[in-house]
mmCIF file of C-alpha atoms in Angstrom:
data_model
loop_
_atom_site.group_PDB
_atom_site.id
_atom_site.type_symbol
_atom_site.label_atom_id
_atom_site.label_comp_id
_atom_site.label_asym_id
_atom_site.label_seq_id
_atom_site.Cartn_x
_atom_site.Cartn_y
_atom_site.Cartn_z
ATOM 1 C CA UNK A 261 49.128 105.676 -54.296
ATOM 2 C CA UNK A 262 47.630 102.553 -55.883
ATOM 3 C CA UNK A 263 46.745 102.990 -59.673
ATOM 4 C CA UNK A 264 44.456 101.754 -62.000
ATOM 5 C CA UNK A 265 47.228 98.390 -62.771
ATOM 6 C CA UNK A 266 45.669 97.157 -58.992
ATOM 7 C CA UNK A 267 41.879 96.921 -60.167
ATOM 8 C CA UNK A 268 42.388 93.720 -62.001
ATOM 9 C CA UNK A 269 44.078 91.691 -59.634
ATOM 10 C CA UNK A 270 41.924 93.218 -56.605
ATOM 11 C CA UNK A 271 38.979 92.194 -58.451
ATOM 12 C CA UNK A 272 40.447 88.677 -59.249
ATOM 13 C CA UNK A 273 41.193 88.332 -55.801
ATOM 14 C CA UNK A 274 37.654 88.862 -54.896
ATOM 15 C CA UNK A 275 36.453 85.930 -56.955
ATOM 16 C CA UNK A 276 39.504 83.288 -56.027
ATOM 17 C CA UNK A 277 39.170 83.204 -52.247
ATOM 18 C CA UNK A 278 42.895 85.072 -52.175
ATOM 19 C CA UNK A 279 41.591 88.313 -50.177
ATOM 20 C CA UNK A 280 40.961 92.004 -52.087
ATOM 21 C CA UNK A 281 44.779 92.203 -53.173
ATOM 22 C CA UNK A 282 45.691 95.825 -53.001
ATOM 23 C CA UNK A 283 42.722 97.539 -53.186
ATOM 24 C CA UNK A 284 41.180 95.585 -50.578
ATOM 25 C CA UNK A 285 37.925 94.673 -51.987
ATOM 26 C CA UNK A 286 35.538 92.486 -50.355
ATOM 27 C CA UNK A 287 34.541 89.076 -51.977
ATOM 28 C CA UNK A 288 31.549 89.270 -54.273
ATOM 29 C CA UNK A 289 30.408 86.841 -56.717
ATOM 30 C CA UNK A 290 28.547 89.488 -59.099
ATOM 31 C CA UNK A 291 30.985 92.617 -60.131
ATOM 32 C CA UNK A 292 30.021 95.268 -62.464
ATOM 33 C CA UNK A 293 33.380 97.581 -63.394
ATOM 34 C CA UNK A 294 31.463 101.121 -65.550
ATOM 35 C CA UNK A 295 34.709 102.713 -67.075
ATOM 36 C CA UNK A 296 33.476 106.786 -67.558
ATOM 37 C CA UNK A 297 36.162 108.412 -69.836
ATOM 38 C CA UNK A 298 37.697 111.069 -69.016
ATOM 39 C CA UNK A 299 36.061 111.700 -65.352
ATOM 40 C CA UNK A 300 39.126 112.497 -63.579
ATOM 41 C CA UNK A 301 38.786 112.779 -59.777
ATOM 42 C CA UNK A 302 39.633 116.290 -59.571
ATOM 43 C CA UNK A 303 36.843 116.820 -62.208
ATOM 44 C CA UNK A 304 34.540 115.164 -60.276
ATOM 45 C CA UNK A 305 35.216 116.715 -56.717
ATOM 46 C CA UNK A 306 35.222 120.210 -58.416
ATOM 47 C CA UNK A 307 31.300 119.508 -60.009
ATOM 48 C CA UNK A 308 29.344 117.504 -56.782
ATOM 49 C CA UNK A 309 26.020 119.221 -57.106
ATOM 50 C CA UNK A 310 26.314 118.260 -60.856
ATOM 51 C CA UNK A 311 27.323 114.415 -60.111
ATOM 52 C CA UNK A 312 25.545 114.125 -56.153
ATOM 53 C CA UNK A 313 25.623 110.158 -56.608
ATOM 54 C CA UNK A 314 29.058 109.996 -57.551
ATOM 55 C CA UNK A 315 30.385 112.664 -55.841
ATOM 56 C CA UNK A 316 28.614 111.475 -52.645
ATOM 57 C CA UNK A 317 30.812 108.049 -53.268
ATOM 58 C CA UNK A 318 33.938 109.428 -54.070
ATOM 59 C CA UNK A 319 36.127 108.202 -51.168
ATOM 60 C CA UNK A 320 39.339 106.377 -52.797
ATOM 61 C CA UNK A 321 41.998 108.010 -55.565
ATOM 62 C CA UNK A 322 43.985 106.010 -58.005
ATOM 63 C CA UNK A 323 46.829 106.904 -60.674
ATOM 64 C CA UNK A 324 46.143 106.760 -63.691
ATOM 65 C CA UNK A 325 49.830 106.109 -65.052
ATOM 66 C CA UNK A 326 51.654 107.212 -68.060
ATOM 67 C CA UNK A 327 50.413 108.554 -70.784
ATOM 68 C CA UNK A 328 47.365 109.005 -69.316
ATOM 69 C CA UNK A 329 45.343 108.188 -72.484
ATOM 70 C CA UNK A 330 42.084 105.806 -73.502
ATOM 71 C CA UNK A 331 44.309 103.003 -74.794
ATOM 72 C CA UNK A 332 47.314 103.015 -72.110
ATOM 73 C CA UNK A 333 44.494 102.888 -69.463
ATOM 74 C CA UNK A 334 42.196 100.643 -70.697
ATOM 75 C CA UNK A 335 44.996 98.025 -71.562
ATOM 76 C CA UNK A 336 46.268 98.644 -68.288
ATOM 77 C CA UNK A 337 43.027 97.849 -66.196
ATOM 78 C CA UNK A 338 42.612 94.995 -68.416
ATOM 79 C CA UNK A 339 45.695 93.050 -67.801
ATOM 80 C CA UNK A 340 46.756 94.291 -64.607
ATOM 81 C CA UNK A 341 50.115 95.771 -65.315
ATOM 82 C CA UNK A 342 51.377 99.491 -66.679
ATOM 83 C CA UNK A 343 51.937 100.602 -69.758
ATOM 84 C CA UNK A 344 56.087 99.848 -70.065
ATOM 85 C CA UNK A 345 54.671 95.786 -69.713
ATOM 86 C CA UNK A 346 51.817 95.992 -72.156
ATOM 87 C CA UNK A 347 53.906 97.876 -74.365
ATOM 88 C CA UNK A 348 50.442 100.278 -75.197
ATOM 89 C CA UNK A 349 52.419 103.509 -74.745
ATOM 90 C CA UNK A 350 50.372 106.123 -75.830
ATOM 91 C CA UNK A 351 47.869 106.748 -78.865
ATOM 92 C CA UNK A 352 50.362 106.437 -81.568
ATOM 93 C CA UNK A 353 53.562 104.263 -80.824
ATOM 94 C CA UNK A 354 56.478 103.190 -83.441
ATOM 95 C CA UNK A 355 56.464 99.538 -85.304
ATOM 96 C CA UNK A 356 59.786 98.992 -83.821
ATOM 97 C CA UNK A 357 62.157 98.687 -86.859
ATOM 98 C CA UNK A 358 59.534 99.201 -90.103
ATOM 99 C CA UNK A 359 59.774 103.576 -89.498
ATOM 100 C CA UNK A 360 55.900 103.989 -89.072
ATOM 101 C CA UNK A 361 53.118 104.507 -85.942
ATOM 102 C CA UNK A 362 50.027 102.215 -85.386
ATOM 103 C CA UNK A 363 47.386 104.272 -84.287
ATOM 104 C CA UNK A 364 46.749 102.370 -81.156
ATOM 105 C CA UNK A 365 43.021 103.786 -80.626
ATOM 106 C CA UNK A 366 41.998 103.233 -84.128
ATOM 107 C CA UNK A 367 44.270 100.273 -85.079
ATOM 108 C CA UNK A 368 45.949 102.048 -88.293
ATOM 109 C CA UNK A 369 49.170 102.029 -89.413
ATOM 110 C CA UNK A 370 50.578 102.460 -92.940
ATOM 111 C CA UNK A 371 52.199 99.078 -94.511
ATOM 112 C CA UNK A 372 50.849 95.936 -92.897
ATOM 113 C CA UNK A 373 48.241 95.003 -90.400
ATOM 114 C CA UNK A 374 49.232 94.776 -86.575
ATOM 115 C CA UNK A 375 48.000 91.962 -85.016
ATOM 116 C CA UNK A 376 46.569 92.628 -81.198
ATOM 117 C CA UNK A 377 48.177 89.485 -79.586
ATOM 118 C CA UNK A 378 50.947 89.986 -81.001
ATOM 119 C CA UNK A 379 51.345 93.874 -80.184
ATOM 120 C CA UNK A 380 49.799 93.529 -76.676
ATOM 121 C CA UNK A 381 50.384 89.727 -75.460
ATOM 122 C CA UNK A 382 50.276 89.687 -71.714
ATOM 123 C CA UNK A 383 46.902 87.872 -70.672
ATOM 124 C CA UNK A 384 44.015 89.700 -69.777
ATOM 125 C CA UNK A 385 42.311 89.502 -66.489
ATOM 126 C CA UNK A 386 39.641 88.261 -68.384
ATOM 127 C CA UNK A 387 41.319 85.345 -69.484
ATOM 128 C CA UNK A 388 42.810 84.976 -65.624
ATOM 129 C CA UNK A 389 39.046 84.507 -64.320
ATOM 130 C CA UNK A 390 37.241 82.493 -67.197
ATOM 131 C CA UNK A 391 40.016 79.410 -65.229
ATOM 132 C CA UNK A 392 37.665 80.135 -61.714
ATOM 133 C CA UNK A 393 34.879 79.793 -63.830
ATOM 134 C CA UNK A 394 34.044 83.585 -63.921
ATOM 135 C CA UNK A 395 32.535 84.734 -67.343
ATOM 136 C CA UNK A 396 33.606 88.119 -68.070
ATOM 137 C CA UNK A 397 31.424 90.581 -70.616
ATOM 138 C CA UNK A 398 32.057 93.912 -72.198
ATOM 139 C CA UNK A 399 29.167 96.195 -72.455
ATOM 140 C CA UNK A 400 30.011 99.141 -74.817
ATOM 141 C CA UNK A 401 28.913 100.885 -78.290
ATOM 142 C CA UNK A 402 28.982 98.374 -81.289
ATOM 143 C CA UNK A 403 30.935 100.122 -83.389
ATOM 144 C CA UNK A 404 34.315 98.979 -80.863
ATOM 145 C CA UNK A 405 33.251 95.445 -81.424
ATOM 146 C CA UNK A 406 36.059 93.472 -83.213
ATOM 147 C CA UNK A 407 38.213 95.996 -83.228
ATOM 148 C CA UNK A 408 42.471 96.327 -82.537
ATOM 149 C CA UNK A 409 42.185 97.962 -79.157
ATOM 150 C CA UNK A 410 39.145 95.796 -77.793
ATOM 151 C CA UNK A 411 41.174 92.576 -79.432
ATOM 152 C CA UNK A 412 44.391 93.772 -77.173
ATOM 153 C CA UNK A 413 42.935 94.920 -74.030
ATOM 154 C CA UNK A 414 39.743 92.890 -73.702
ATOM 155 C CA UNK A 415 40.482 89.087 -74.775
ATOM 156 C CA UNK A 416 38.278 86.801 -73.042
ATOM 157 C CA UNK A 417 34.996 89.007 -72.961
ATOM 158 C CA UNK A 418 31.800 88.312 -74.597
ATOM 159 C CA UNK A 419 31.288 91.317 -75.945
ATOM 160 C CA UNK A 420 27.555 93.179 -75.482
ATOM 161 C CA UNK A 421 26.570 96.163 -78.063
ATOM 162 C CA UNK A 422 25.314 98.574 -76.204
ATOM 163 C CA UNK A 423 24.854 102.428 -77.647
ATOM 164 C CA UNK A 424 21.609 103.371 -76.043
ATOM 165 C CA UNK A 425 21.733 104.141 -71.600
ATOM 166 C CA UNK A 426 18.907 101.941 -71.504
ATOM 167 C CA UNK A 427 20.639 99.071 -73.769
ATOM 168 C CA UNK A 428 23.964 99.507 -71.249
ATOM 169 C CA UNK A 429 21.794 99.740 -68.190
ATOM 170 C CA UNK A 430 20.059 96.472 -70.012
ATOM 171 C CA UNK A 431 23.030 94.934 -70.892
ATOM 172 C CA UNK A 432 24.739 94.856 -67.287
ATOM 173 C CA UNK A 433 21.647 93.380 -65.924
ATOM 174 C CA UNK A 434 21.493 90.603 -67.927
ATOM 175 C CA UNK A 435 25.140 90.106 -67.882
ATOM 176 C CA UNK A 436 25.521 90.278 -64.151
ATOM 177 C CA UNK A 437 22.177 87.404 -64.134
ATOM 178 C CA UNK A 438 23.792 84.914 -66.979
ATOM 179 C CA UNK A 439 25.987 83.346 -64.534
ATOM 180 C CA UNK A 440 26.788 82.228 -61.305
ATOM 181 C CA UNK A 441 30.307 84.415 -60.700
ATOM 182 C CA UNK A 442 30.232 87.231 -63.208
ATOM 183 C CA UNK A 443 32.802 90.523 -64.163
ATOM 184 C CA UNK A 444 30.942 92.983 -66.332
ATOM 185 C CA UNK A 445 32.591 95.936 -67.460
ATOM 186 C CA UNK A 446 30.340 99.052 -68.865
ATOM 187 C CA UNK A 447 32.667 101.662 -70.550
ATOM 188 C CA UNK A 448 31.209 105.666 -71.534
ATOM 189 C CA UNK A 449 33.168 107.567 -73.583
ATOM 190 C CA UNK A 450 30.896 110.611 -74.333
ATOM 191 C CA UNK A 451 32.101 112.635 -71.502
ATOM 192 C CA UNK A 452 35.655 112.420 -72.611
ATOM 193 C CA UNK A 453 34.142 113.280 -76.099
ATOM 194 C CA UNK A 454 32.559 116.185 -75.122
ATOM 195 C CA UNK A 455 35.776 117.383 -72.938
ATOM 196 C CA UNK A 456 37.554 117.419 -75.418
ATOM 197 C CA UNK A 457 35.452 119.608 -77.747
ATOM 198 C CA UNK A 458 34.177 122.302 -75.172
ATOM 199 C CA UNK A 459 36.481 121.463 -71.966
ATOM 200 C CA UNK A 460 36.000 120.185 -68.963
ATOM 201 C CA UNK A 461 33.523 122.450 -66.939
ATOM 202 C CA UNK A 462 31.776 123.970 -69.656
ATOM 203 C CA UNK A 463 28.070 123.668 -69.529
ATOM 204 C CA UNK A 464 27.831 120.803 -72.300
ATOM 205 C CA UNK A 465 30.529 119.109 -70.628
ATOM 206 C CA UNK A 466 28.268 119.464 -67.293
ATOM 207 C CA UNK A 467 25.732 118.227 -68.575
ATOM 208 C CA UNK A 468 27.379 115.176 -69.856
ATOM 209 C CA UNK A 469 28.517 114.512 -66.516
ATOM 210 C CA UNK A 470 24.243 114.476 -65.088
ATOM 211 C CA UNK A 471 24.284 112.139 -67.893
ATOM 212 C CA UNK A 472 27.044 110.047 -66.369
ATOM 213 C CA UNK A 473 25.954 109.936 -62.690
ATOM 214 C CA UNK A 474 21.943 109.115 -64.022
ATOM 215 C CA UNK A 475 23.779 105.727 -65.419
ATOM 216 C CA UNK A 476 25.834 105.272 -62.221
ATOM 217 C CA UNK A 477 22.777 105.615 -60.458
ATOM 218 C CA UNK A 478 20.726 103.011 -62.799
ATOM 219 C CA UNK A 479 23.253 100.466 -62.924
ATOM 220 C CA UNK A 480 24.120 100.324 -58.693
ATOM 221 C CA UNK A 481 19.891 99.555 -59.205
ATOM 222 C CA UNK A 482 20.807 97.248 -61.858
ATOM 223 C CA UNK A 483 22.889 95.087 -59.002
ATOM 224 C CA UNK A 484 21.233 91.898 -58.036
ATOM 225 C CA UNK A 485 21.759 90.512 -54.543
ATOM 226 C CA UNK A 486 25.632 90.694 -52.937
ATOM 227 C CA UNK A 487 26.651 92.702 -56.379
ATOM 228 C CA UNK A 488 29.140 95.446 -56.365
ATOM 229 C CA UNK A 489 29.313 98.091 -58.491
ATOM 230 C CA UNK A 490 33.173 100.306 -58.939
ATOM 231 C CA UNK A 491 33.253 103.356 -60.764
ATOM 232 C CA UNK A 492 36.500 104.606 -62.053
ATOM 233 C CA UNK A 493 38.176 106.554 -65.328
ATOM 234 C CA UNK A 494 41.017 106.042 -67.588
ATOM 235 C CA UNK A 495 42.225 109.593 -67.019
ATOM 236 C CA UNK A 496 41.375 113.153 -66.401
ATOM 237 C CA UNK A 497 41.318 116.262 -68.394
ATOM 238 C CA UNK A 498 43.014 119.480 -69.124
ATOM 239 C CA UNK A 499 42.097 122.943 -70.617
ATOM 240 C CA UNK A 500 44.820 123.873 -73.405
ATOM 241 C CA UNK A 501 45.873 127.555 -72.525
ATOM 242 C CA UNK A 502 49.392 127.154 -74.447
ATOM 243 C CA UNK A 503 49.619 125.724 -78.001
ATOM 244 C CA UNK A 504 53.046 124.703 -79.377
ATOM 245 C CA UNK A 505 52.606 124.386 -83.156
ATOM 246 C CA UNK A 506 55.355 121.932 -84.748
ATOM 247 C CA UNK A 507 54.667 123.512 -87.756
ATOM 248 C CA UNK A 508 55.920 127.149 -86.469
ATOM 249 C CA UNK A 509 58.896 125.501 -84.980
ATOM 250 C CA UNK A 510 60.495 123.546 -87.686
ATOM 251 C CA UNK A 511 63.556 123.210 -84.979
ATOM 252 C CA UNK A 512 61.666 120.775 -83.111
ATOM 253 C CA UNK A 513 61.322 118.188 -85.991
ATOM 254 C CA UNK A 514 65.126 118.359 -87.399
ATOM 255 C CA UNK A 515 66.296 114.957 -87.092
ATOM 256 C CA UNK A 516 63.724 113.651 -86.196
ATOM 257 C CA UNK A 517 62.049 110.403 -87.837
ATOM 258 C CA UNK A 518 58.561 110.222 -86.394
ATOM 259 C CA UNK A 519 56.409 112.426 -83.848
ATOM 260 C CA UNK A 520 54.311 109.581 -81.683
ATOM 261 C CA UNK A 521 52.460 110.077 -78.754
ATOM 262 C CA UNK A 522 49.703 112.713 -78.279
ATOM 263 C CA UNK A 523 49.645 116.069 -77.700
ATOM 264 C CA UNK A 524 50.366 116.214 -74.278
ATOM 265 C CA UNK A 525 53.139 113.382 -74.067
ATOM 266 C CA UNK A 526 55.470 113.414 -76.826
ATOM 267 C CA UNK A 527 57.902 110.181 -78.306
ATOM 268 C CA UNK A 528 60.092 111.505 -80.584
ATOM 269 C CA UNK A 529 61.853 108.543 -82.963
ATOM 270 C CA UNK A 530 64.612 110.405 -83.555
ATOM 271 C CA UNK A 531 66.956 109.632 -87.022
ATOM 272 C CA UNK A 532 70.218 107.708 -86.013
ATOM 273 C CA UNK A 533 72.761 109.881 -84.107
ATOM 274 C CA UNK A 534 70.135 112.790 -83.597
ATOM 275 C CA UNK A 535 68.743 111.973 -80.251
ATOM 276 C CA UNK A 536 71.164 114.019 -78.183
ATOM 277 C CA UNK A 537 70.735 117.549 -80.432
ATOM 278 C CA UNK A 538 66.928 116.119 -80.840
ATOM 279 C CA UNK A 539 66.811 116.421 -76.734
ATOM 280 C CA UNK A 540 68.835 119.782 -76.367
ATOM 281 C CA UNK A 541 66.562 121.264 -78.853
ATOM 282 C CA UNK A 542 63.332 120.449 -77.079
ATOM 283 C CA UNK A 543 64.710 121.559 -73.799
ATOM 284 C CA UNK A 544 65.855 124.917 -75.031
ATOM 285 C CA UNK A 545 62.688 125.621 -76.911
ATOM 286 C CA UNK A 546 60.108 124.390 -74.590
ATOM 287 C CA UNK A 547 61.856 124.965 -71.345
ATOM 288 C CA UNK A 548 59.940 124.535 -68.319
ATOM 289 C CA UNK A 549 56.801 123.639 -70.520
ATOM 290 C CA UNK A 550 57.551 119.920 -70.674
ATOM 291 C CA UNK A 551 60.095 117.446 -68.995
ATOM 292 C CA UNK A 552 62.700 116.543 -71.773
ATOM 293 C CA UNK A 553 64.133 113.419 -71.642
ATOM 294 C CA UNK A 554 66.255 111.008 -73.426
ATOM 295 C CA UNK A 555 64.437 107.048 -73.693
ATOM 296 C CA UNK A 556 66.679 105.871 -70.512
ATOM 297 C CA UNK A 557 65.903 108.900 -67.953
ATOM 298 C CA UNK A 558 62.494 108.572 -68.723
ATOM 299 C CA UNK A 559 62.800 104.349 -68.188
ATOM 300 C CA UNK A 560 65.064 105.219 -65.211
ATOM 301 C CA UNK A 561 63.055 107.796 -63.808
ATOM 302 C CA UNK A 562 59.649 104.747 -63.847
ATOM 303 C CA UNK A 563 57.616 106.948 -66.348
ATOM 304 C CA UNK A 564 55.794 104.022 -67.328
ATOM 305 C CA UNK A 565 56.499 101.428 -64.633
ATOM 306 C CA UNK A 566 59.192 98.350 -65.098
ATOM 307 C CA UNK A 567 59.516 98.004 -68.916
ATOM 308 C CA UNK A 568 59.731 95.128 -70.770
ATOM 309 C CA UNK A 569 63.101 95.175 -72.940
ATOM 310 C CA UNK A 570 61.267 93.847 -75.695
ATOM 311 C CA UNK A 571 59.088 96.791 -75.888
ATOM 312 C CA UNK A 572 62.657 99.451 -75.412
ATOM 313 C CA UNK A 573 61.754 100.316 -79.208
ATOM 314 C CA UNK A 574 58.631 101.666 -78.681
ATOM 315 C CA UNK A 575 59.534 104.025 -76.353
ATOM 316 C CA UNK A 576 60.607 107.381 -78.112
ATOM 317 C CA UNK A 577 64.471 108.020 -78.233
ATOM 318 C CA UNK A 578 63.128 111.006 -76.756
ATOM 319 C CA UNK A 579 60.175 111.894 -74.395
ATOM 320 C CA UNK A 580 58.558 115.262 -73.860
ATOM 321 C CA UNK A 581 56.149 115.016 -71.171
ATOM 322 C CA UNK A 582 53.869 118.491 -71.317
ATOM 323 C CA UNK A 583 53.880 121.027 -68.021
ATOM 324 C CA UNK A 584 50.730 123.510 -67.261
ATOM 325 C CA UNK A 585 48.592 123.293 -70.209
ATOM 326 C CA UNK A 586 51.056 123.895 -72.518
ATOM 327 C CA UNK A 587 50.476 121.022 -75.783
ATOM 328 C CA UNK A 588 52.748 120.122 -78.152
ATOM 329 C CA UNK A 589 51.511 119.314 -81.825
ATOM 330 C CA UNK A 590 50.813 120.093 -85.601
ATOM 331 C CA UNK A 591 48.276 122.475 -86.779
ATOM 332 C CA UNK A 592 48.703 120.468 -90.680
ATOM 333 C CA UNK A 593 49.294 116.947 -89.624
ATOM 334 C CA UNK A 594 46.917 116.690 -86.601
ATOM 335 C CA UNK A 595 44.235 119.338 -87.340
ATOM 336 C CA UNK A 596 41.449 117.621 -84.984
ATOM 337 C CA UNK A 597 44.419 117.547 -82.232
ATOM 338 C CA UNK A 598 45.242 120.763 -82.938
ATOM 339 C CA UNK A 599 41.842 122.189 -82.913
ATOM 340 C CA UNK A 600 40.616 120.481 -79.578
ATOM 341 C CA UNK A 601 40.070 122.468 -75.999
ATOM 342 C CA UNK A 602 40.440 119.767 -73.649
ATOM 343 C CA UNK A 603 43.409 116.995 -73.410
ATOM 344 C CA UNK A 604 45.062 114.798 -71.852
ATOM 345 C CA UNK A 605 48.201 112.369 -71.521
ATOM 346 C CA UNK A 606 50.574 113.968 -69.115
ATOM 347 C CA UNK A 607 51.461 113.863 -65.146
ATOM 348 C CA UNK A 608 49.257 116.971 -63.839
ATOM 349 C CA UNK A 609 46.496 115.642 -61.075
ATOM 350 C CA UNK A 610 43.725 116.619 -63.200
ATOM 351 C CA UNK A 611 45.227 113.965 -65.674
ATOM 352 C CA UNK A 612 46.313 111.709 -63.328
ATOM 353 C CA UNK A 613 43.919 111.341 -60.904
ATOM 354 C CA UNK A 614 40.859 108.720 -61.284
ATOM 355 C CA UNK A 615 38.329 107.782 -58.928
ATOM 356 C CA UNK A 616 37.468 104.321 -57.746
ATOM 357 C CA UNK A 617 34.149 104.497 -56.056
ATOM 358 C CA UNK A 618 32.460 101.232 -54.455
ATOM 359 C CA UNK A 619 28.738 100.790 -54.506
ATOM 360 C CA UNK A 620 26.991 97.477 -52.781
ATOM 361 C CA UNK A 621 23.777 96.153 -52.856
#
């Protein structure tokens, strides 16, 4: 199955005269990308009557890739490549060598600054079309402007503040107009938001989703002649039925340094020498509630696609990869985490599966 790593160089082969690369896509010179969080594919087909426009479009599935999180997936639409290149491997990640996380959806770390380039340096797709003369824009809520994770994922966009639907709806229109060849992408994260308070399927999170295919709707109108809109996610959703507390298992941190990752996919930076009772410990207390595995399994096994050696450091000594909807994490340390119905991050099809829906005008 293709995943979301094909978008960008389907859509750059839609402006360069190269074909539709893997996805197939048919040339257009005006391309609107709207980025719904959290709108898994399985989430959508099991809702149509309360998402008919989408629904009615949903023809083609992509993976979403590992972790299936905001930051891993937006980095990976944006440059094209999975998450073991861009080195964005889940929400919180180690500073290789300096024994502390960076926060990789709020940009915070303890100790010094992480620069964005530096952290996440292959070259966006972005920065691939602005050489065929394509001007790329961003159209998403203000406060994400100038940020870390917009600075690693989405160099090369002119970024449009847009909190309002009408100032997104707005926003694409004029974007898609300001130029002769033009790649707009329109990102919603209030569904995810929502999910993640209530669930996916309850009624606010239903309603959220009317909310999302209204926008679809007004921004396939939005389209001026020969544009194209896709529709797609970052990831799905779960509904936590199992909680592992870290806290009521003070087994599972012994020798180990720092607790990455997110609740549903686990790095463990384990203290030196500790890895292999780190990873014997996690199998025999979780069992068949997560796939255990030591930093080369899961690179051997393709977890997160090729990997960059440079980035081997990032990747936990161990990885815990969450079954069912069992989630791993600590009532004290991450009590918003903790407290939270829906999540995501791990291999299940709700999490994994996206849409990528095609509207033409």
């Amino acid at each position: 199955m293709a995943t979301l790593a094909d978008i960008a160089g389907s859509v750059h082969a839609t402006f360069d005269g190269t074909g539709g690369g893997t996805l197939g896509l048919d040339p257009a010179e005006k391309v609107c990308l709207f980025i719904v969080d959290g709108m898994g594919a399985d989430l959508l087909a099991a809702h149509p009557s309360r998402a008919p426009f989408l629904a009615s479009a949903l023809s083609r599935v992509l993976t979403a890739g590992l972790p299936s999180s905001t930051p891993t997936s937006l980095a990976t639409i944006g440059t094209g490549v999975l998450s073991g290149n861009h080195g964005m491997l889940g929400i919180t990640v180690a500073v290789p060598g300096e024994n502390r996380l960076l926060n990789c959806l709020r940009w915070q770390t303890d100790g010094p600054p992480v620069d964005p380039v530096t952290w996440q340096p292959v070259d966006t797709v972005f920065q691939r079309l602005a050489r065929f003369d394509v001007a790329s824009s961003y159209v998403a809520p203000a406060a994400f402007d100038g940020t870390g994770l917009t600075e690693a994922v989405y160099r090369g966009v002119r970024y449009v503040p847009a909190d309002t639907l009408d100032e997104r709806v707005a926003g694409v229109h004029a974007a898609l107009r300001a130029s002769r060849k033009a790649y707009v992408t329109c990102y919603y994260g209030e569904l995810d938001a929502m999910g993640h308070m209530t669930g996916w399927g309850s009624p606010e999170w239903l309603d959220q989703l009317s909310v999302v295919d209204g926008l679809a709707e007004r921004l396939a109108a939005a389209l001026p002649p020969g544009g194209v809109l896709y529709v797609t996610a970052d990831h799905g959703m779960i509904n936590a039925t199992d909680k592992v507390d870290l806290d009521r298992h003070p087994e599972l941190t012994e020798g180990v340094a720092l607790v990455g990752g997110e609740a549903r996919l686990r790095h463990l930076y384990t203290v030196p020498g500790a890895a292999g009772a780190v990873l014997q410990t996690w199998r025999s207390v979780l069992g068949d509630r997560a796939r255990v595995a030591t930093r080369e399994e899961a690179i051997d096994a393709g977890w997160f696609g090729p990997v960059d050696p440079a980035l081997l450091g990032r990747v936990g000594d161990v990885v815990a990869v969450a079954e069912g909807e069992c989630v791993i994490a600590s009532s004290r340390a991450e009590p918003l985490e903790w407290s939270m119905t829906g999540y995501h991050g791990s291999v299940t099809p709700a999490e994994q599966n996206v849409p990528f829906l095609e509207i033409r005008r």
